[in-house]
mmCIF file of N, CA and C in Angstrom:
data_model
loop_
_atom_site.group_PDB
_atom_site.id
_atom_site.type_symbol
_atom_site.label_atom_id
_atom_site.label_comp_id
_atom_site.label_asym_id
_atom_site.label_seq_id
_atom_site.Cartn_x
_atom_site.Cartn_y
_atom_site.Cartn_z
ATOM 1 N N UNK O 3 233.491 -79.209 112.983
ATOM 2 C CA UNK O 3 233.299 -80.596 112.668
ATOM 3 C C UNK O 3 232.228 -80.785 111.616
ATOM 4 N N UNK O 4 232.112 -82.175 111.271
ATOM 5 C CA UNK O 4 230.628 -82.090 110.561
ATOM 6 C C UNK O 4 229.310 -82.426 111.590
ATOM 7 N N UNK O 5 228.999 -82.136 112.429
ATOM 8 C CA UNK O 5 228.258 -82.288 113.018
ATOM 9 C C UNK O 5 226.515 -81.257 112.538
ATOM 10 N N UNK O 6 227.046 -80.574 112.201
ATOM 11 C CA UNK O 6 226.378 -79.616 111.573
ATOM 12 C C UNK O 6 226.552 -78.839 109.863
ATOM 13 N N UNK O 7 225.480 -78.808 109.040
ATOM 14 C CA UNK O 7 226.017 -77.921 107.726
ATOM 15 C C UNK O 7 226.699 -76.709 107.816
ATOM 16 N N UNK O 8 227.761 -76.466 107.010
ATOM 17 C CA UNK O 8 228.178 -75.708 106.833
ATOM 18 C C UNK O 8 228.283 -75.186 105.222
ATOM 19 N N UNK O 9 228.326 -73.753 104.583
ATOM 20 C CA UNK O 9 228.428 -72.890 103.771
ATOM 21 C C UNK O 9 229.155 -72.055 103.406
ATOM 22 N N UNK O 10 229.650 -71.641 102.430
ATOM 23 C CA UNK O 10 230.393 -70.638 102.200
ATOM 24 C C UNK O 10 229.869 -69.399 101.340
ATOM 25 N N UNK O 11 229.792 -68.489 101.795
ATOM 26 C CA UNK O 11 229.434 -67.530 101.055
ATOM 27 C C UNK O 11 230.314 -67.390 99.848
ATOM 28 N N UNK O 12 229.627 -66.177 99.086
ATOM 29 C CA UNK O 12 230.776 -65.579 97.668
ATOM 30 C C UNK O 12 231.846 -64.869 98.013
ATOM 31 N N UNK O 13 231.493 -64.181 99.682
ATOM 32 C CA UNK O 13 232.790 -63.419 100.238
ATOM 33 C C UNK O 13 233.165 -64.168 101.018
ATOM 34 N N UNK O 14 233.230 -65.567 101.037
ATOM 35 C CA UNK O 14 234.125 -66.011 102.033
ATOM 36 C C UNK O 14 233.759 -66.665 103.406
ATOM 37 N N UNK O 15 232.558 -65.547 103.499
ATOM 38 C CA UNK O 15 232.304 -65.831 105.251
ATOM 39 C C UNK O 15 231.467 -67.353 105.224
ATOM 40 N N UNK O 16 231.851 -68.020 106.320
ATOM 41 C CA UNK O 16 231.669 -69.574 106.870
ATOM 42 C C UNK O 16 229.499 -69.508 107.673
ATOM 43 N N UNK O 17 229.029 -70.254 106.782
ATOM 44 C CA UNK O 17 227.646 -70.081 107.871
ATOM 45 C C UNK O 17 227.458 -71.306 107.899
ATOM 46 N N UNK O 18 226.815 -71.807 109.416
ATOM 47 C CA UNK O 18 226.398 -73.029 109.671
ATOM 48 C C UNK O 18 224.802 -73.684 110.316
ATOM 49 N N UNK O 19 224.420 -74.123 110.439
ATOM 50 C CA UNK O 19 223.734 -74.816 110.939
ATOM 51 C C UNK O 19 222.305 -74.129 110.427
ATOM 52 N N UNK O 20 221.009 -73.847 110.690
ATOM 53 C CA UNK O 20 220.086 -73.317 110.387
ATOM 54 C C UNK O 20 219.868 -72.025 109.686
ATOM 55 N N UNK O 21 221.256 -71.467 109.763
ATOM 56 C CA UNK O 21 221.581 -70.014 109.111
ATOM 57 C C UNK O 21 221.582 -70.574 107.630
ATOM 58 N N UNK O 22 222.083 -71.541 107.258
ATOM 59 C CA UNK O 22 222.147 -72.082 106.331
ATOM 60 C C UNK O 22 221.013 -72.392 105.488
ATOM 61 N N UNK O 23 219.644 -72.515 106.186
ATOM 62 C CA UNK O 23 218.670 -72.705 105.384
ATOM 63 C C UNK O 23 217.831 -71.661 105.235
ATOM 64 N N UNK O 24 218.291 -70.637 106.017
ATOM 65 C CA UNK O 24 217.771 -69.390 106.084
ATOM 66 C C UNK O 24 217.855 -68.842 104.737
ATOM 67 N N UNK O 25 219.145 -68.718 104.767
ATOM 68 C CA UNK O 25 219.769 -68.037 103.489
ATOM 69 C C UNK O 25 219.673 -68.697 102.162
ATOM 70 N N UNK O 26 219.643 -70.037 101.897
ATOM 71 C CA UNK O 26 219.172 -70.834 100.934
ATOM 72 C C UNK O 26 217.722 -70.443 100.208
ATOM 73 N N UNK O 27 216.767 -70.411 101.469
ATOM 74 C CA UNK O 27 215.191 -70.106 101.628
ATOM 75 C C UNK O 27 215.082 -68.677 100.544
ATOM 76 N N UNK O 28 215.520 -67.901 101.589
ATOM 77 C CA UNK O 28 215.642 -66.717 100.791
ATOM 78 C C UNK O 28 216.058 -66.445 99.679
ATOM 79 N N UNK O 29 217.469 -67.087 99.122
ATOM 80 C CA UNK O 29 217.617 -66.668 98.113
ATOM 81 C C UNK O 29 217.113 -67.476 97.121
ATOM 82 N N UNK O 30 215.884 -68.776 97.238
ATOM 83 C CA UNK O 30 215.552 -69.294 96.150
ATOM 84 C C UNK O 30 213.667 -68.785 96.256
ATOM 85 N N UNK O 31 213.528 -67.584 96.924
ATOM 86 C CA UNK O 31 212.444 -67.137 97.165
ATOM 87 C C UNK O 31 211.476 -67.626 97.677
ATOM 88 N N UNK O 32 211.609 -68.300 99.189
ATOM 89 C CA UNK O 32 210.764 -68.979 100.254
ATOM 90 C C UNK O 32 210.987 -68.217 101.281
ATOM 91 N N UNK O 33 211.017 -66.854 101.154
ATOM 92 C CA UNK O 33 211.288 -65.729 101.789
ATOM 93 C C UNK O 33 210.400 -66.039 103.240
ATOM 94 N N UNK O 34 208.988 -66.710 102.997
ATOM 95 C CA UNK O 34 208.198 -67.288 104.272
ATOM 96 C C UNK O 34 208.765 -68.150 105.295
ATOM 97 N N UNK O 35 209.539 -69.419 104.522
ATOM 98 C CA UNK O 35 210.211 -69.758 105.441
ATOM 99 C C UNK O 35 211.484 -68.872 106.287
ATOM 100 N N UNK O 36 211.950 -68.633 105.618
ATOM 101 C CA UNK O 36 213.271 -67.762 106.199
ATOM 102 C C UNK O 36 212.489 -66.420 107.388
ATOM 103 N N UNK O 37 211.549 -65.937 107.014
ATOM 104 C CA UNK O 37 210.684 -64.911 108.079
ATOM 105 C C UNK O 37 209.837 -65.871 109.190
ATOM 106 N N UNK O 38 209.874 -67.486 109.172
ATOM 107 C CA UNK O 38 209.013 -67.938 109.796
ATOM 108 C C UNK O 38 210.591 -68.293 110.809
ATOM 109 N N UNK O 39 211.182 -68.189 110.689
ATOM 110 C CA UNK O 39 212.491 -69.154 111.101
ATOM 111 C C UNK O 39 213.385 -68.095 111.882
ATOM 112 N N UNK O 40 212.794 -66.798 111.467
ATOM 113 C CA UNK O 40 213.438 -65.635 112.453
ATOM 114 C C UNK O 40 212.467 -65.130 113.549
ATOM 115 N N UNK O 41 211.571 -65.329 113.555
ATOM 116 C CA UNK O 41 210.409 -64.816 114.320
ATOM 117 C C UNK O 41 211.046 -65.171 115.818
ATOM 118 N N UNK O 42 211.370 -64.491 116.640
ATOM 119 C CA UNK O 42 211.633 -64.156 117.595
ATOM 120 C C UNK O 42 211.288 -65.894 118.834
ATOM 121 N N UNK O 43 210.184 -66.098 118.675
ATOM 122 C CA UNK O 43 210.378 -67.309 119.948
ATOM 123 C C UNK O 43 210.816 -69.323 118.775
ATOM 124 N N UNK O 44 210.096 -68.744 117.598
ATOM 125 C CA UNK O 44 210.513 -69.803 116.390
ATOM 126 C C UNK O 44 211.587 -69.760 116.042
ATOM 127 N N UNK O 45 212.100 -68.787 116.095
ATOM 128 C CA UNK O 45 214.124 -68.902 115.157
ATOM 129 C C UNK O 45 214.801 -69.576 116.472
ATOM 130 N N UNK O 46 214.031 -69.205 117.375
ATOM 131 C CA UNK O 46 215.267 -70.178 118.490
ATOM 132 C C UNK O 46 214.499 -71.506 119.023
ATOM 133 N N UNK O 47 213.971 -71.975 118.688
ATOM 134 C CA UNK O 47 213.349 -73.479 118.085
ATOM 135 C C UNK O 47 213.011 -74.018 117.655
ATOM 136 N N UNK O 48 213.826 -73.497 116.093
ATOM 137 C CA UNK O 48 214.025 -74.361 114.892
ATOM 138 C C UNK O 48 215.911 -74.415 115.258
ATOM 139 N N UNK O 49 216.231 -73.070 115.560
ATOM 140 C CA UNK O 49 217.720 -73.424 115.762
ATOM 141 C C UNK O 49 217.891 -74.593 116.869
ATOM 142 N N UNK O 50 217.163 -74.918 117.917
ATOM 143 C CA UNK O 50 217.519 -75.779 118.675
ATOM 144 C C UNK O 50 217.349 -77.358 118.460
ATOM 145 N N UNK O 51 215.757 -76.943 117.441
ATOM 146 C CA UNK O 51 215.372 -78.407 117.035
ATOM 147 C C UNK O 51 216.456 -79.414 115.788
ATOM 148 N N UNK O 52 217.028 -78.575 115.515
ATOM 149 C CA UNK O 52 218.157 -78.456 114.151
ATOM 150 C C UNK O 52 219.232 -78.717 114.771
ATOM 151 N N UNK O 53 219.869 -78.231 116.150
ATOM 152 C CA UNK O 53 221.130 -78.783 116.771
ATOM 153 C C UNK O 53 220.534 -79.775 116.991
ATOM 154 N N UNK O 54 219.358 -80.705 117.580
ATOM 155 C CA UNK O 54 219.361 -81.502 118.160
ATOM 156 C C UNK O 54 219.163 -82.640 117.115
ATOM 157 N N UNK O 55 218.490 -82.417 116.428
ATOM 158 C CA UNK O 55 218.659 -83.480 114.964
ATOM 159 C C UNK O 55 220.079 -83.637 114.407
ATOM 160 N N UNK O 56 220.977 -82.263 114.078
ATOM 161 C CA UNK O 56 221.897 -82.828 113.628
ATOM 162 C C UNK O 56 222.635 -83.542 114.468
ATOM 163 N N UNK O 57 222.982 -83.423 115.989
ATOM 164 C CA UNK O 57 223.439 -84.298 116.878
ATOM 165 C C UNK O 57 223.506 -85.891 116.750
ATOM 166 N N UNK O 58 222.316 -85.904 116.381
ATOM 167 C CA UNK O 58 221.614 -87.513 116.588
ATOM 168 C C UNK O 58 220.938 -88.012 114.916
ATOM 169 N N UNK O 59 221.407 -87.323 113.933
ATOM 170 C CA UNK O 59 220.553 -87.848 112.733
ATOM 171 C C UNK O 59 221.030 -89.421 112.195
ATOM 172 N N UNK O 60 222.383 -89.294 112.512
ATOM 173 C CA UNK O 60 222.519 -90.901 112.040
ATOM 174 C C UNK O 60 222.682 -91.720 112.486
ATOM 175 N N UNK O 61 222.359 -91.569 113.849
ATOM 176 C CA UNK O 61 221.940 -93.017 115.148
ATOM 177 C C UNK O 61 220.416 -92.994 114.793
ATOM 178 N N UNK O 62 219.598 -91.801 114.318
ATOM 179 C CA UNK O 62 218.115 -91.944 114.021
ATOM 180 C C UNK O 62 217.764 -92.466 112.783
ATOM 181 N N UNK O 63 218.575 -92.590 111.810
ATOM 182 C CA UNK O 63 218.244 -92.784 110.501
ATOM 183 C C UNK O 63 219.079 -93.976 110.270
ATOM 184 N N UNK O 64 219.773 -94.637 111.566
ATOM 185 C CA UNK O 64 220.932 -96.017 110.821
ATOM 186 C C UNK O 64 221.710 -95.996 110.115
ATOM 187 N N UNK O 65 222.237 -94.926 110.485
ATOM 188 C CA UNK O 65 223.923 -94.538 109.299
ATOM 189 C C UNK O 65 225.132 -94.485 110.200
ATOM 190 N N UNK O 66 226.121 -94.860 109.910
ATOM 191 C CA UNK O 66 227.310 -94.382 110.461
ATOM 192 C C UNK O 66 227.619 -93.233 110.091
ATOM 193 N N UNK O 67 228.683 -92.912 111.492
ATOM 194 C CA UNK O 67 229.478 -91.397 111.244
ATOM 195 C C UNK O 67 230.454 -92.082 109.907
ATOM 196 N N UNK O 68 230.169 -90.492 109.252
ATOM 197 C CA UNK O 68 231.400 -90.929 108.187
ATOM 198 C C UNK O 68 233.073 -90.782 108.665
ATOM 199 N N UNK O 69 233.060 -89.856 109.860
ATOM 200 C CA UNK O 69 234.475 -89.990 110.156
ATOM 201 C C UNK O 69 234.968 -91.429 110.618
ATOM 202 N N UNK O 70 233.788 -92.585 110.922
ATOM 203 C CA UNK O 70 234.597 -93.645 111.195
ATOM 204 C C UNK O 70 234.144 -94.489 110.167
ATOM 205 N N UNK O 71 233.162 -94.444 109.553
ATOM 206 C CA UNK O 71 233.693 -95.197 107.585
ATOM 207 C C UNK O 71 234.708 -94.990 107.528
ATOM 208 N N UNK O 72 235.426 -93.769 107.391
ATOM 209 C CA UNK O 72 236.896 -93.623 106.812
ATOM 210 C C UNK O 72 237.943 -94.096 107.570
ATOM 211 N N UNK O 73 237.782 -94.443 108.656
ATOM 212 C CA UNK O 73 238.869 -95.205 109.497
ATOM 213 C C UNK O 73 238.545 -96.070 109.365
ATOM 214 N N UNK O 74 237.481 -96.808 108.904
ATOM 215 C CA UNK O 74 237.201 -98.072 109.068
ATOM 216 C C UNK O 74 237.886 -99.046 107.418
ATOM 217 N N UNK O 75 237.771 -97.899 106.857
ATOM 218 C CA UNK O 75 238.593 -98.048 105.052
ATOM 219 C C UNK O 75 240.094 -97.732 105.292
ATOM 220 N N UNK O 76 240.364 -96.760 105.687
ATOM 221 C CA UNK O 76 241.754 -96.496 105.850
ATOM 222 C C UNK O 76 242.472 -97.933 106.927
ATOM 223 N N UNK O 77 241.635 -98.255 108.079
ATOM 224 C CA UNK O 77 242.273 -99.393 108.790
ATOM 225 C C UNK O 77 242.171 -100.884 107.633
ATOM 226 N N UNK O 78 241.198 -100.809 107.026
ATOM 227 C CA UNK O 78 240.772 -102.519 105.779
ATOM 228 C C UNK O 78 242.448 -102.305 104.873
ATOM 229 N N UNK O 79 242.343 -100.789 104.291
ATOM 230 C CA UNK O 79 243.283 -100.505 103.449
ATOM 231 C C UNK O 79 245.007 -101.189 103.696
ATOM 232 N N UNK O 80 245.287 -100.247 104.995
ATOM 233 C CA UNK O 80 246.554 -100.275 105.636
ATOM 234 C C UNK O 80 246.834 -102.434 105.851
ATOM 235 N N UNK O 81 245.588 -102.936 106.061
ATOM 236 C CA UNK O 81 245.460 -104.187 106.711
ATOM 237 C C UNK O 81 245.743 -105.215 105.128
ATOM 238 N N UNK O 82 245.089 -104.422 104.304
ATOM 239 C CA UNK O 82 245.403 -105.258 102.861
ATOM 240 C C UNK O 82 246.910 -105.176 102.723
ATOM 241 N N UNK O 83 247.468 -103.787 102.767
ATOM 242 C CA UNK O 83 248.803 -103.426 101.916
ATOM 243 C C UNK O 83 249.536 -104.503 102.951
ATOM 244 N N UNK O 84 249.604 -104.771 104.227
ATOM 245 C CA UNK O 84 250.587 -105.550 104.690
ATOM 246 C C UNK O 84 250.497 -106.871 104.645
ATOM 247 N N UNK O 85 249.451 -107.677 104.004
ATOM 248 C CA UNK O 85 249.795 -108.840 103.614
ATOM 249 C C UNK O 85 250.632 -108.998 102.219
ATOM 250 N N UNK O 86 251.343 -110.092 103.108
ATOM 251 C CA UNK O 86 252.212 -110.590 101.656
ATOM 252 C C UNK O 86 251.803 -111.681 100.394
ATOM 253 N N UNK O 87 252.297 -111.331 99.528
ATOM 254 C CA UNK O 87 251.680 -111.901 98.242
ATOM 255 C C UNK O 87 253.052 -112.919 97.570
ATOM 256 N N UNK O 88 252.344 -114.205 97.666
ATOM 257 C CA UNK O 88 253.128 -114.838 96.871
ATOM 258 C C UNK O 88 253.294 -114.412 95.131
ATOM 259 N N UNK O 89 252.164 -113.708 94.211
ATOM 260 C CA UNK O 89 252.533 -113.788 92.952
ATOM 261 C C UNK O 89 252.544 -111.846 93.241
ATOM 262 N N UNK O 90 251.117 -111.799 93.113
ATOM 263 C CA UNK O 90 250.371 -110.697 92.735
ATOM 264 C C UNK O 90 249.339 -109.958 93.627
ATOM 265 N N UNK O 91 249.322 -108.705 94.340
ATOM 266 C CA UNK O 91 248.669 -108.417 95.012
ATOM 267 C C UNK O 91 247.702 -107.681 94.542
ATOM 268 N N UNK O 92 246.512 -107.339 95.086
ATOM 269 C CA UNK O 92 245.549 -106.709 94.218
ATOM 270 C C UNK O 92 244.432 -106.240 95.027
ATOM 271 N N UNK O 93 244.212 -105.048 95.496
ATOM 272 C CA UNK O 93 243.291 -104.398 96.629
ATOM 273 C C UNK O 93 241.990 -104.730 95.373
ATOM 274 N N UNK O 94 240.823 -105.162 96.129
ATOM 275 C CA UNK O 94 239.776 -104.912 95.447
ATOM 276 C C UNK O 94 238.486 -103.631 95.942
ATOM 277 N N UNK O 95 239.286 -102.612 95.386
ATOM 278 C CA UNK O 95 238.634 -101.068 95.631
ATOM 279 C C UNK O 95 236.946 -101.620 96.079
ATOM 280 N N UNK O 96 236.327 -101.937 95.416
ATOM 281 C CA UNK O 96 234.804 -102.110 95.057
ATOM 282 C C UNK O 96 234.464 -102.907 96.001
ATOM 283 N N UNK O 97 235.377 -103.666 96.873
ATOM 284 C CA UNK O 97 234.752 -104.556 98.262
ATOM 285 C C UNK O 97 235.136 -104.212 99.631
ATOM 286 N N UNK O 98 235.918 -102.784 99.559
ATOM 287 C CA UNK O 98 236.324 -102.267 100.647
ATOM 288 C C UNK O 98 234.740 -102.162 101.859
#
């Protein structure tokens, strides 16, 4: 889901959630963070503090899920196309 980041490596392989900044860290040479983030009782609470933020970041920050923006556009959308038009019909993209 998107509940969490996800990545793609150059070979392919799928990484998510805090692995993700691991490897970012490192390869833009914040090699500290990425060694602070594995340390044995810290890598597993930043990984936890990181599930638990991404869980809850946009009930904390006042955003909607985007999976229901898009139902919420796709339902406005579907709701425009079935009214009928006496001349000319005309979705206005920009006020969805």
């Amino acid at each position: 889901g998107m509940r969490h980041i996800h990545a793609v490596t150059r070979d392919g392989e799928v990484v998510t959630g805090v692995e993700v900044f691991r490897r970012v860290y490192a390869a833009i040479g914040m090699e500290w963070v990425y060694n602070l983030t594995k340390m044995p009782f810290m890598g597993g609470t930043f990984d936890w503090l990181y599930d638990v933020w991404a869980e809850h970041r946009l009930h904390l920050t006042g955003r909607e899920d985007v999976i229901e923006k898009v139902r919420q556009h796709q339902q406005k959308i579907q709701e425009l196309s079935n009214q009928e038009c006496e001349v000319e019909c005309e979705i206005d993209w920009d006020n969805l």
